[in-house]
PDB file of C-alpha atoms in Angstrom:
ATOM      1  CA  UNK A  29     -16.606  16.282  10.750  1.00 84.00           C
ATOM      2  CA  UNK A  30     -16.377  14.268   7.566  1.00 88.00           C
ATOM      3  CA  UNK A  31     -17.943  10.813   7.646  1.00 92.00           C
ATOM      4  CA  UNK A  32     -17.576   8.302   4.833  1.00 95.00           C
ATOM      5  CA  UNK A  33     -19.883   5.320   4.426  1.00 96.00           C
ATOM      6  CA  UNK A  34     -19.677   2.339   2.106  1.00 96.00           C
ATOM      7  CA  UNK A  35     -22.641   0.081   1.513  1.00 92.00           C
ATOM      8  CA  UNK A  36     -22.805  -2.866   1.252  1.00 92.00           C
ATOM      9  CA  UNK A  37     -20.113  -4.138   3.580  1.00 94.00           C
ATOM     10  CA  UNK A  38     -19.788  -7.285   1.484  1.00 96.00           C
ATOM     11  CA  UNK A  39     -20.767  -8.274  -2.037  1.00 96.00           C
ATOM     12  CA  UNK A  40     -20.516 -11.581  -3.879  1.00 96.00           C
ATOM     13  CA  UNK A  41     -21.123 -11.830  -7.624  1.00 96.00           C
ATOM     14  CA  UNK A  42     -20.406 -14.343 -10.397  1.00 97.00           C
ATOM     15  CA  UNK A  43     -17.479 -13.797 -12.722  1.00 97.00           C
ATOM     16  CA  UNK A  44     -18.166 -11.614 -15.743  1.00 97.00           C
ATOM     17  CA  UNK A  45     -20.756  -9.372 -14.157  1.00 96.00           C
ATOM     18  CA  UNK A  46     -20.517  -5.604 -14.153  1.00 97.00           C
ATOM     19  CA  UNK A  47     -20.862  -4.166 -10.675  1.00 96.00           C
ATOM     20  CA  UNK A  48     -21.044  -0.895  -8.782  1.00 96.00           C
ATOM     21  CA  UNK A  49     -19.599  -0.094  -5.367  1.00 97.00           C
ATOM     22  CA  UNK A  50     -20.986   2.861  -3.478  1.00 97.00           C
ATOM     23  CA  UNK A  51     -19.384   5.511  -1.306  1.00 97.00           C
ATOM     24  CA  UNK A  52     -21.130   8.423   0.409  1.00 97.00           C
ATOM     25  CA  UNK A  53     -19.640  11.334   2.332  1.00 95.00           C
ATOM     26  CA  UNK A  54     -21.256  13.948   4.553  1.00 94.00           C
ATOM     27  CA  UNK A  55     -19.134  17.039   3.832  1.00 89.00           C
ATOM     28  CA  UNK A  56     -19.217  18.022   0.164  1.00 84.00           C
ATOM     29  CA  UNK A  57     -16.269  20.406   0.598  1.00 85.00           C
ATOM     30  CA  UNK A  58     -13.774  17.750  -0.381  1.00 83.00           C
ATOM     31  CA  UNK A  59     -10.634  18.258  -2.431  1.00 83.00           C
ATOM     32  CA  UNK A  60     -10.530  14.803  -3.897  1.00 88.00           C
ATOM     33  CA  UNK A  61     -11.924  11.314  -3.545  1.00 92.00           C
ATOM     34  CA  UNK A  62      -9.747   8.247  -3.837  1.00 93.00           C
ATOM     35  CA  UNK A  63     -10.538   4.591  -4.310  1.00 96.00           C
ATOM     36  CA  UNK A  64      -8.199   1.928  -2.993  1.00 96.00           C
ATOM     37  CA  UNK A  65      -7.948  -1.822  -3.087  1.00 97.00           C
ATOM     38  CA  UNK A  66      -6.764  -3.886  -0.132  1.00 96.00           C
ATOM     39  CA  UNK A  67      -5.862  -7.537  -0.413  1.00 94.00           C
ATOM     40  CA  UNK A  68      -5.849  -9.705   2.736  1.00 87.00           C
ATOM     41  CA  UNK A  69      -2.782  -9.088   4.875  1.00 82.00           C
ATOM     42  CA  UNK A  70      -1.486  -6.377   2.582  1.00 85.00           C
ATOM     43  CA  UNK A  71      -1.408  -2.627   2.275  1.00 89.00           C
ATOM     44  CA  UNK A  72      -3.668  -0.442   0.213  1.00 94.00           C
ATOM     45  CA  UNK A  73      -3.170   0.134  -3.487  1.00 94.00           C
ATOM     46  CA  UNK A  74      -4.467   3.328  -5.061  1.00 92.00           C
ATOM     47  CA  UNK A  75      -6.886   2.689  -7.926  1.00 95.00           C
ATOM     48  CA  UNK A  76      -8.293   6.054  -8.910  1.00 94.00           C
ATOM     49  CA  UNK A  77      -8.223   9.638  -7.700  1.00 91.00           C
ATOM     50  CA  UNK A  78     -10.968  12.082  -8.674  1.00 90.00           C
ATOM     51  CA  UNK A  79     -10.356  15.737  -8.072  1.00 87.00           C
ATOM     52  CA  UNK A  80     -13.336  17.702  -6.763  1.00 86.00           C
ATOM     53  CA  UNK A  81     -13.721  19.549 -10.065  1.00 87.00           C
ATOM     54  CA  UNK A  82     -13.925  16.301 -12.033  1.00 88.00           C
ATOM     55  CA  UNK A  83     -16.924  14.040 -12.579  1.00 92.00           C
ATOM     56  CA  UNK A  84     -15.171  10.774 -13.307  1.00 93.00           C
ATOM     57  CA  UNK A  85     -11.926   8.930 -13.852  1.00 93.00           C
ATOM     58  CA  UNK A  86     -11.229   5.733 -15.761  1.00 95.00           C
ATOM     59  CA  UNK A  87      -8.498   3.150 -15.567  1.00 94.00           C
ATOM     60  CA  UNK A  88      -8.912  -0.019 -17.611  1.00 96.00           C
ATOM     61  CA  UNK A  89     -12.061  -1.806 -16.446  1.00 97.00           C
ATOM     62  CA  UNK A  90     -12.551   0.631 -13.577  1.00 97.00           C
ATOM     63  CA  UNK A  91     -14.559   3.821 -13.695  1.00 97.00           C
ATOM     64  CA  UNK A  92     -15.098   6.089 -10.712  1.00 96.00           C
ATOM     65  CA  UNK A  93     -17.637   8.888 -10.641  1.00 96.00           C
ATOM     66  CA  UNK A  94     -18.078  11.764  -8.230  1.00 95.00           C
ATOM     67  CA  UNK A  95     -21.197  13.788  -7.437  1.00 94.00           C
ATOM     68  CA  UNK A  96     -20.239  16.336  -4.804  1.00 91.00           C
ATOM     69  CA  UNK A  97     -23.698  17.841  -4.543  1.00 90.00           C
ATOM     70  CA  UNK A  98     -25.216  14.554  -3.448  1.00 93.00           C
ATOM     71  CA  UNK A  99     -22.149  13.426  -1.507  1.00 94.00           C
ATOM     72  CA  UNK A 100     -21.684  10.249  -3.525  1.00 96.00           C
ATOM     73  CA  UNK A 101     -19.067   8.392  -5.480  1.00 96.00           C
ATOM     74  CA  UNK A 102     -19.337   5.089  -7.302  1.00 97.00           C
ATOM     75  CA  UNK A 103     -16.744   2.636  -8.508  1.00 97.00           C
ATOM     76  CA  UNK A 104     -17.846   0.691 -11.562  1.00 97.00           C
ATOM     77  CA  UNK A 105     -16.042  -2.550 -12.352  1.00 97.00           C
ATOM     78  CA  UNK A 106     -16.685  -3.990 -15.799  1.00 97.00           C
ATOM     79  CA  UNK A 107     -16.486  -7.681 -16.656  1.00 97.00           C
ATOM     80  CA  UNK A 108     -15.443  -8.736 -13.161  1.00 97.00           C
ATOM     81  CA  UNK A 109     -12.749 -11.389 -12.688  1.00 97.00           C
ATOM     82  CA  UNK A 110     -11.785 -13.577  -9.705  1.00 96.00           C
ATOM     83  CA  UNK A 111      -8.632 -11.483  -9.367  1.00 96.00           C
ATOM     84  CA  UNK A 112     -10.823  -8.488  -8.545  1.00 97.00           C
ATOM     85  CA  UNK A 113     -11.718 -10.116  -5.226  1.00 97.00           C
ATOM     86  CA  UNK A 114     -10.508  -7.765  -2.488  1.00 97.00           C
ATOM     87  CA  UNK A 115     -11.745  -5.073  -0.131  1.00 97.00           C
ATOM     88  CA  UNK A 116     -12.368  -1.740  -1.808  1.00 98.00           C
ATOM     89  CA  UNK A 117     -12.107   1.442   0.216  1.00 97.00           C
ATOM     90  CA  UNK A 118     -12.955   5.002  -0.640  1.00 96.00           C
ATOM     91  CA  UNK A 119     -11.464   8.036   1.064  1.00 94.00           C
ATOM     92  CA  UNK A 120     -12.509  11.677   0.931  1.00 92.00           C
ATOM     93  CA  UNK A 121     -10.558  14.818   1.771  1.00 85.00           C
ATOM     94  CA  UNK A 122      -7.040  15.628   0.709  1.00 71.00           C
ATOM     95  CA  UNK A 123      -3.658  13.989   0.997  1.00 61.00           C
ATOM     96  CA  UNK A 124      -2.835  15.097   4.493  1.00 76.00           C
ATOM     97  CA  UNK A 125      -6.354  14.607   5.869  1.00 82.00           C
ATOM     98  CA  UNK A 126      -8.104  11.640   4.323  1.00 87.00           C
ATOM     99  CA  UNK A 127     -11.181  10.064   5.903  1.00 92.00           C
ATOM    100  CA  UNK A 128     -11.790   6.453   4.921  1.00 94.00           C
ATOM    101  CA  UNK A 129     -14.925   4.404   4.617  1.00 95.00           C
ATOM    102  CA  UNK A 130     -14.950   0.940   6.144  1.00 94.00           C
ATOM    103  CA  UNK A 131     -14.798  -0.738   2.786  1.00 95.00           C
ATOM    104  CA  UNK A 132     -16.761  -3.211   0.703  1.00 97.00           C
ATOM    105  CA  UNK A 133     -15.435  -6.774   0.657  1.00 96.00           C
ATOM    106  CA  UNK A 134     -15.913  -8.023  -2.886  1.00 97.00           C
ATOM    107  CA  UNK A 135     -15.864 -11.689  -3.873  1.00 97.00           C
ATOM    108  CA  UNK A 136     -15.979 -12.713  -7.515  1.00 97.00           C
ATOM    109  CA  UNK A 137     -17.040 -16.325  -7.914  1.00 95.00           C
ATOM    110  CA  UNK A 138     -15.604 -18.305 -10.858  1.00 92.00           C
TER     111      UNK A 138
ATOM    112  CA  UNK B   6      11.504   0.164  -7.042  1.00 85.00           C
ATOM    113  CA  UNK B   7       9.339   2.972  -5.696  1.00 83.00           C
ATOM    114  CA  UNK B   8       7.986   1.910  -2.358  1.00 93.00           C
ATOM    115  CA  UNK B   9       7.071   2.626   1.223  1.00 96.00           C
ATOM    116  CA  UNK B  10       8.703   0.272   3.702  1.00 97.00           C
ATOM    117  CA  UNK B  11       7.772  -0.379   7.304  1.00 97.00           C
ATOM    118  CA  UNK B  12       9.628  -2.241  10.004  1.00 97.00           C
ATOM    119  CA  UNK B  13       8.952  -4.407  11.799  1.00 97.00           C
ATOM    120  CA  UNK B  14       6.081  -6.132  10.005  1.00 96.00           C
ATOM    121  CA  UNK B  15       4.973  -7.970  13.109  1.00 97.00           C
ATOM    122  CA  UNK B  16       5.584  -7.047  16.723  1.00 97.00           C
ATOM    123  CA  UNK B  17       4.478  -8.495  20.043  1.00 97.00           C
ATOM    124  CA  UNK B  18       5.299  -6.414  23.080  1.00 96.00           C
ATOM    125  CA  UNK B  19       4.181  -5.809  26.654  1.00 97.00           C
ATOM    126  CA  UNK B  20       2.379  -2.888  28.191  1.00 97.00           C
ATOM    127  CA  UNK B  21       4.656   0.070  28.880  1.00 96.00           C
ATOM    128  CA  UNK B  22       7.669  -0.993  26.833  1.00 97.00           C
ATOM    129  CA  UNK B  23       8.559   1.816  24.447  1.00 97.00           C
ATOM    130  CA  UNK B  24       8.673   0.906  20.792  1.00 97.00           C
ATOM    131  CA  UNK B  25       9.264   2.542  17.422  1.00 98.00           C
ATOM    132  CA  UNK B  26       7.843   1.535  14.071  1.00 98.00           C
ATOM    133  CA  UNK B  27       9.897   2.873  11.206  1.00 98.00           C
ATOM    134  CA  UNK B  28       8.582   4.103   7.876  1.00 98.00           C
ATOM    135  CA  UNK B  29      10.680   5.050   4.897  1.00 98.00           C
ATOM    136  CA  UNK B  30       9.840   6.080   1.337  1.00 97.00           C
ATOM    137  CA  UNK B  31      12.182   6.370  -1.643  1.00 95.00           C
ATOM    138  CA  UNK B  32       9.984   8.571  -3.846  1.00 93.00           C
ATOM    139  CA  UNK B  33      10.995  11.988  -2.497  1.00 93.00           C
ATOM    140  CA  UNK B  34       7.444  12.501  -1.242  1.00 93.00           C
ATOM    141  CA  UNK B  35       6.618  15.540   0.873  1.00 93.00           C
ATOM    142  CA  UNK B  36       3.530  14.185   2.614  1.00 93.00           C
ATOM    143  CA  UNK B  37       3.565  11.220   4.960  1.00 94.00           C
ATOM    144  CA  UNK B  38       0.905   9.815   7.288  1.00 95.00           C
ATOM    145  CA  UNK B  39       0.304   7.095   9.832  1.00 97.00           C
ATOM    146  CA  UNK B  40      -2.987   5.196  10.067  1.00 96.00           C
ATOM    147  CA  UNK B  41      -4.316   2.436  12.231  1.00 97.00           C
ATOM    148  CA  UNK B  42      -6.860  -0.084  10.988  1.00 95.00           C
ATOM    149  CA  UNK B  43      -9.220  -1.813  13.373  1.00 94.00           C
ATOM    150  CA  UNK B  44     -12.191  -4.114  12.672  1.00 90.00           C
ATOM    151  CA  UNK B  45     -15.419  -2.167  12.627  1.00 86.00           C
ATOM    152  CA  UNK B  46     -13.617   1.177  12.798  1.00 89.00           C
ATOM    153  CA  UNK B  47     -11.771   1.194   9.504  1.00 88.00           C
ATOM    154  CA  UNK B  48      -8.666   3.246   8.814  1.00 93.00           C
ATOM    155  CA  UNK B  49      -8.100   6.232  11.071  1.00 95.00           C
ATOM    156  CA  UNK B  50      -5.335   8.779  10.742  1.00 94.00           C
ATOM    157  CA  UNK B  51      -2.938   9.096  13.676  1.00 97.00           C
ATOM    158  CA  UNK B  52      -0.491  11.783  12.540  1.00 96.00           C
ATOM    159  CA  UNK B  53       0.581  13.357   9.305  1.00 94.00           C
ATOM    160  CA  UNK B  54       3.511  15.395   8.063  1.00 95.00           C
ATOM    161  CA  UNK B  55       3.601  17.866   5.207  1.00 91.00           C
ATOM    162  CA  UNK B  56       7.385  18.224   5.179  1.00 92.00           C
ATOM    163  CA  UNK B  57      10.513  17.960   7.297  1.00 94.00           C
ATOM    164  CA  UNK B  58       9.871  19.207  10.839  1.00 94.00           C
ATOM    165  CA  UNK B  59       6.165  19.798  10.015  1.00 93.00           C
ATOM    166  CA  UNK B  60       3.790  17.371  11.719  1.00 95.00           C
ATOM    167  CA  UNK B  61       0.197  17.548  12.922  1.00 94.00           C
ATOM    168  CA  UNK B  62      -2.354  15.398  14.696  1.00 95.00           C
ATOM    169  CA  UNK B  63      -4.839  13.268  12.871  1.00 93.00           C
ATOM    170  CA  UNK B  64      -8.031  11.865  14.341  1.00 91.00           C
ATOM    171  CA  UNK B  65      -6.539   9.488  16.944  1.00 96.00           C
ATOM    172  CA  UNK B  66      -3.145  10.874  18.100  1.00 97.00           C
ATOM    173  CA  UNK B  67      -3.392   9.976  21.801  1.00 97.00           C
ATOM    174  CA  UNK B  68      -0.565   7.702  22.941  1.00 97.00           C
ATOM    175  CA  UNK B  69       1.562   8.234  19.829  1.00 98.00           C
ATOM    176  CA  UNK B  70       4.443  10.475  18.821  1.00 98.00           C
ATOM    177  CA  UNK B  71       6.061  11.109  15.482  1.00 97.00           C
ATOM    178  CA  UNK B  72       9.056  12.964  14.121  1.00 96.00           C
ATOM    179  CA  UNK B  73      10.148  14.030  10.646  1.00 97.00           C
ATOM    180  CA  UNK B  74      13.826  14.840  10.737  1.00 97.00           C
ATOM    181  CA  UNK B  75      14.483  13.602   7.219  1.00 96.00           C
ATOM    182  CA  UNK B  76      12.205  13.740   4.213  1.00 96.00           C
ATOM    183  CA  UNK B  77      12.258   9.995   3.619  1.00 97.00           C
ATOM    184  CA  UNK B  78      11.610   8.812   7.187  1.00 98.00           C
ATOM    185  CA  UNK B  79       8.572   9.153   9.435  1.00 98.00           C
ATOM    186  CA  UNK B  80       8.826   6.935  12.516  1.00 98.00           C
ATOM    187  CA  UNK B  81       5.876   6.236  14.815  1.00 98.00           C
ATOM    188  CA  UNK B  82       6.739   6.098  18.504  1.00 98.00           C
ATOM    189  CA  UNK B  83       4.673   4.485  21.242  1.00 97.00           C
ATOM    190  CA  UNK B  84       6.205   5.728  24.490  1.00 95.00           C
ATOM    191  CA  UNK B  85       4.118   3.490  26.753  1.00 97.00           C
ATOM    192  CA  UNK B  86       2.058   1.046  24.693  1.00 97.00           C
ATOM    193  CA  UNK B  87      -1.245  -0.196  26.036  1.00 97.00           C
ATOM    194  CA  UNK B  88      -3.449  -3.105  24.892  1.00 97.00           C
ATOM    195  CA  UNK B  89      -5.869  -0.721  23.154  1.00 97.00           C
ATOM    196  CA  UNK B  90      -3.049   0.134  20.746  1.00 98.00           C
ATOM    197  CA  UNK B  91      -3.098  -3.405  19.408  1.00 98.00           C
ATOM    198  CA  UNK B  92      -3.842  -2.803  15.766  1.00 97.00           C
ATOM    199  CA  UNK B  93      -2.654  -2.913  12.164  1.00 96.00           C
ATOM    200  CA  UNK B  94      -0.615   0.183  11.349  1.00 98.00           C
ATOM    201  CA  UNK B  95      -0.019   1.671   7.926  1.00 97.00           C
ATOM    202  CA  UNK B  96       2.347   4.358   6.776  1.00 97.00           C
ATOM    203  CA  UNK B  97       1.494   6.262   3.601  1.00 94.00           C
ATOM    204  CA  UNK B  98       3.104   8.948   1.490  1.00 93.00           C
ATOM    205  CA  UNK B  99       2.240  11.224  -1.411  1.00 90.00           C
ATOM    206  CA  UNK B 100       4.095  13.751  -3.534  1.00 86.00           C
ATOM    207  CA  UNK B 101       2.314  16.766  -2.109  1.00 78.00           C
ATOM    208  CA  UNK B 102      -0.569  19.046  -2.901  1.00 70.00           C
ATOM    209  CA  UNK B 103      -2.415  19.016  -6.203  1.00 65.00           C
ATOM    210  CA  UNK B 104      -4.314  16.417  -8.226  1.00 61.00           C
ATOM    211  CA  UNK B 105      -2.198  13.361  -9.017  1.00 65.00           C
ATOM    212  CA  UNK B 106       0.412  14.450  -6.477  1.00 71.00           C
ATOM    213  CA  UNK B 107      -2.058  13.482  -3.767  1.00 76.00           C
ATOM    214  CA  UNK B 108      -2.239   9.825  -4.813  1.00 83.00           C
ATOM    215  CA  UNK B 109      -1.403   7.862  -1.687  1.00 87.00           C
ATOM    216  CA  UNK B 110       1.190   5.090  -1.573  1.00 92.00           C
ATOM    217  CA  UNK B 111       0.864   2.716   1.354  1.00 94.00           C
ATOM    218  CA  UNK B 112       3.377   0.553   3.127  1.00 96.00           C
ATOM    219  CA  UNK B 113       2.681  -3.156   3.739  1.00 95.00           C
ATOM    220  CA  UNK B 114       1.532  -2.645   7.315  1.00 96.00           C
ATOM    221  CA  UNK B 115       2.796  -3.464  10.804  1.00 97.00           C
ATOM    222  CA  UNK B 116       0.719  -5.763  12.947  1.00 97.00           C
ATOM    223  CA  UNK B 117       1.184  -4.863  16.614  1.00 98.00           C
ATOM    224  CA  UNK B 118       0.031  -6.871  19.608  1.00 98.00           C
ATOM    225  CA  UNK B 119       0.376  -5.306  23.055  1.00 97.00           C
ATOM    226  CA  UNK B 120      -0.030  -7.748  25.928  1.00 96.00           C
TER     227      UNK B 120
END
């Protein structure tokens, strides 16, 4: 059974720093890995989707990498801003069967 | 505007009183899912549907029912709610199989309290 872990559970950094969020999964036979953002009291917003055959995806200041062999994905956020404060979740599997990590709560301090 | 809508957004009910949470998407998506989110347990899939009249259990289906009679709608039914079903519920949809088609779109959530 797939298990997805995100460490740390919470992270606080000053504005402007580059940072990395980590996601690990136990079953490397995944179809894709997705990163989401969740703001308090709101639904999830898809940030990036990496197909299993890809190594990374980029969108603006965000870059997600995938290493299936080691069961790891990272989300790199460049030049962090207070508006990046949210909970970030990763999910492994495929559309109809996604397994989520518990998320990393990120706070960017002005 | 492309979106997934859920109703109601907030619901307080009592044990045993049947309820339905509606979910609708206007993007002609094939895949739809229901999740519940609980502190310390994260998001867990309840049921999913790959098309009209095609549904299957997720990881925590006990106490829930779903139906997919129309492509755009995927209601979640609690026949006899219990306090352990108090949770935040999310509906999600995606185009279907294959790369970008599997990008998930989430509704705003339904916060349910069962007394």
